[in-house]
Amino acid sequence: QDKTLFYVVGQFNRGSMLINNIQERILLAELNLKAGKTSMAVPAVVPAAYYLKKGIELLDKSSWKEHYHLSHQLYDHYAEVQYCIGQFQEMNKALDEVFACAKCFHDKIGA
């Protein structure tokens, strides 16, 4: 089942530059979050970083307002995997985004 998820998300990611509809982009971002979290559980942090980064790239400027939970989870998990692979600059960029956009203190300290 996980292999199917990774295959499907990978195929959609290959064509993601052709997706202009924001709802379809959000759906693909959600699938990337699921694939990233599944990879983290294995643990396979390098593939997780790819899926989470791809999910972030699918978001637009309004995503923190309109899709807060998704945005927060993508950036939070992305920061975590970047820490695990020693990419501290990328981790700091993700954390800066969380600290700037999180709605409450609880969401900031979780990051």
Short mmCIF file of C-alpha atoms in Angstrom, two decimals:
data_model
loop_
_atom_site.label_atom_id
_atom_site.label_comp_id
_atom_site.label_asym_id
_atom_site.label_seq_id
_atom_site.Cartn_x
_atom_site.Cartn_y
_atom_site.Cartn_z
CA GLN A 1 0.00 0.00 0.00
CA ASP A 2 2.86 2.41 0.82
CA LYS A 3 4.56 1.58 -2.48
CA THR A 4 1.35 2.54 -4.29
CA LEU A 5 1.19 5.84 -2.41
CA PHE A 6 4.80 6.67 -3.30
CA TYR A 7 4.28 5.68 -6.94
CA VAL A 8 1.09 7.71 -7.37
CA VAL A 9 2.46 10.78 -5.60
CA GLY A 10 5.67 10.54 -7.62
CA GLN A 11 3.72 10.44 -10.87
CA PHE A 12 1.58 13.42 -9.89
CA ASN A 13 4.68 15.33 -8.80
CA ARG A 14 6.23 14.82 -12.21
CA GLY A 15 3.28 16.62 -13.78
CA SER A 16 2.72 19.15 -10.99
CA MET A 17 3.94 22.07 -13.08
CA LEU A 18 0.86 21.58 -15.25
CA ILE A 19 -1.56 21.86 -12.33
CA ASN A 20 -3.04 25.36 -12.24
CA ASN A 21 -6.15 24.72 -10.17
CA ILE A 22 -5.44 25.62 -6.54
CA GLN A 23 -7.72 22.90 -5.14
CA GLU A 24 -5.85 20.26 -7.14
CA ARG A 25 -2.53 21.71 -5.93
CA ILE A 26 -3.76 21.53 -2.32
CA LEU A 27 -4.88 17.93 -2.83
CA LEU A 28 -1.45 17.02 -4.17
CA ALA A 29 0.21 18.88 -1.28
CA GLU A 30 -1.89 16.76 1.11
CA LEU A 31 -0.77 13.59 -0.69
CA ASN A 32 2.85 14.74 -0.41
CA LEU A 33 2.35 15.32 3.32
CA LYS A 34 1.00 11.79 3.67
CA ALA A 35 3.92 10.35 1.68
CA GLY A 36 6.38 12.41 3.72
CA LYS A 37 4.93 11.28 7.04
CA THR A 38 4.89 7.66 5.84
CA SER A 39 8.55 7.96 4.82
CA MET A 40 9.43 9.44 8.21
CA ALA A 41 7.83 6.45 9.94
CA VAL A 42 10.03 3.94 8.09
CA PRO A 43 12.42 5.98 8.72
CA ALA A 44 13.48 7.21 5.32
CA VAL A 45 14.15 10.89 5.92
CA VAL A 46 15.67 11.77 2.53
CA PRO A 47 12.54 10.70 0.60
CA ALA A 48 10.44 12.34 3.31
CA ALA A 49 12.30 15.62 2.72
CA TYR A 50 11.54 15.38 -1.00
CA TYR A 51 7.81 14.82 -0.50
CA LEU A 52 7.47 17.52 2.14
CA LYS A 53 9.43 20.06 0.07
CA LYS A 54 7.28 19.25 -2.96
CA GLY A 55 4.16 19.77 -0.84
CA ILE A 56 5.47 23.15 0.28
CA GLU A 57 6.21 24.14 -3.32
CA LEU A 58 2.57 23.44 -4.24
CA LEU A 59 1.27 25.97 -1.71
CA ASP A 60 0.58 29.57 -2.60
CA LYS A 61 0.77 32.77 -0.55
CA SER A 62 -2.75 32.35 0.86
CA SER A 63 -2.20 28.79 2.05
CA TRP A 64 -1.32 29.77 5.61
CA LYS A 65 -4.72 31.48 5.86
CA GLU A 66 -6.86 29.11 3.84
CA HIS A 67 -5.07 25.82 4.60
CA TYR A 68 -3.42 26.54 7.91
CA HIS A 69 -3.18 22.99 9.26
CA LEU A 70 -1.70 21.64 6.02
CA SER A 71 0.83 24.48 5.78
CA HIS A 72 1.86 24.12 9.40
CA GLN A 73 2.31 20.35 9.15
CA LEU A 74 4.31 20.52 5.93
CA TYR A 75 6.73 23.13 7.26
CA ASP A 76 6.97 21.54 10.71
CA HIS A 77 7.74 18.05 9.40
CA TYR A 78 10.08 19.47 6.76
CA ALA A 79 12.08 21.25 9.46
CA GLU A 80 12.29 17.99 11.41
CA VAL A 81 13.63 15.93 8.51
CA GLN A 82 16.11 18.64 7.59
CA TYR A 83 17.39 18.48 11.16
CA CYS A 84 17.69 14.69 10.89
CA ILE A 85 19.83 14.89 7.76
CA GLY A 86 21.93 17.78 9.05
CA GLN A 87 20.62 20.44 6.66
CA PHE A 88 20.41 23.18 9.25
CA GLN A 89 20.01 26.11 6.82
CA GLU A 90 16.94 24.48 5.28
CA MET A 91 15.67 23.64 8.76
CA ASN A 92 16.04 27.28 9.81
CA LYS A 93 14.21 28.52 6.71
CA ALA A 94 11.28 26.21 7.48
CA LEU A 95 11.25 27.22 11.14
CA ASP A 96 11.37 30.91 10.21
CA GLU A 97 8.24 30.36 8.13
CA VAL A 98 6.49 28.57 11.00
CA PHE A 99 7.45 31.29 13.49
CA ALA A 100 6.28 34.02 11.11
CA CYS A 101 2.96 32.40 10.20
CA ALA A 102 1.87 30.29 13.16
CA LYS A 103 -1.34 31.51 14.77
CA CYS A 104 -0.49 30.70 18.35
CA PHE A 105 2.42 30.10 20.67
CA HIS A 106 1.60 26.38 20.93
CA ASP A 107 2.07 25.96 17.17
CA LYS A 108 5.40 27.76 17.36
CA ILE A 109 6.85 25.71 20.22
CA GLY A 110 5.90 22.46 18.49
CA ALA A 111 8.23 23.35 15.64
#
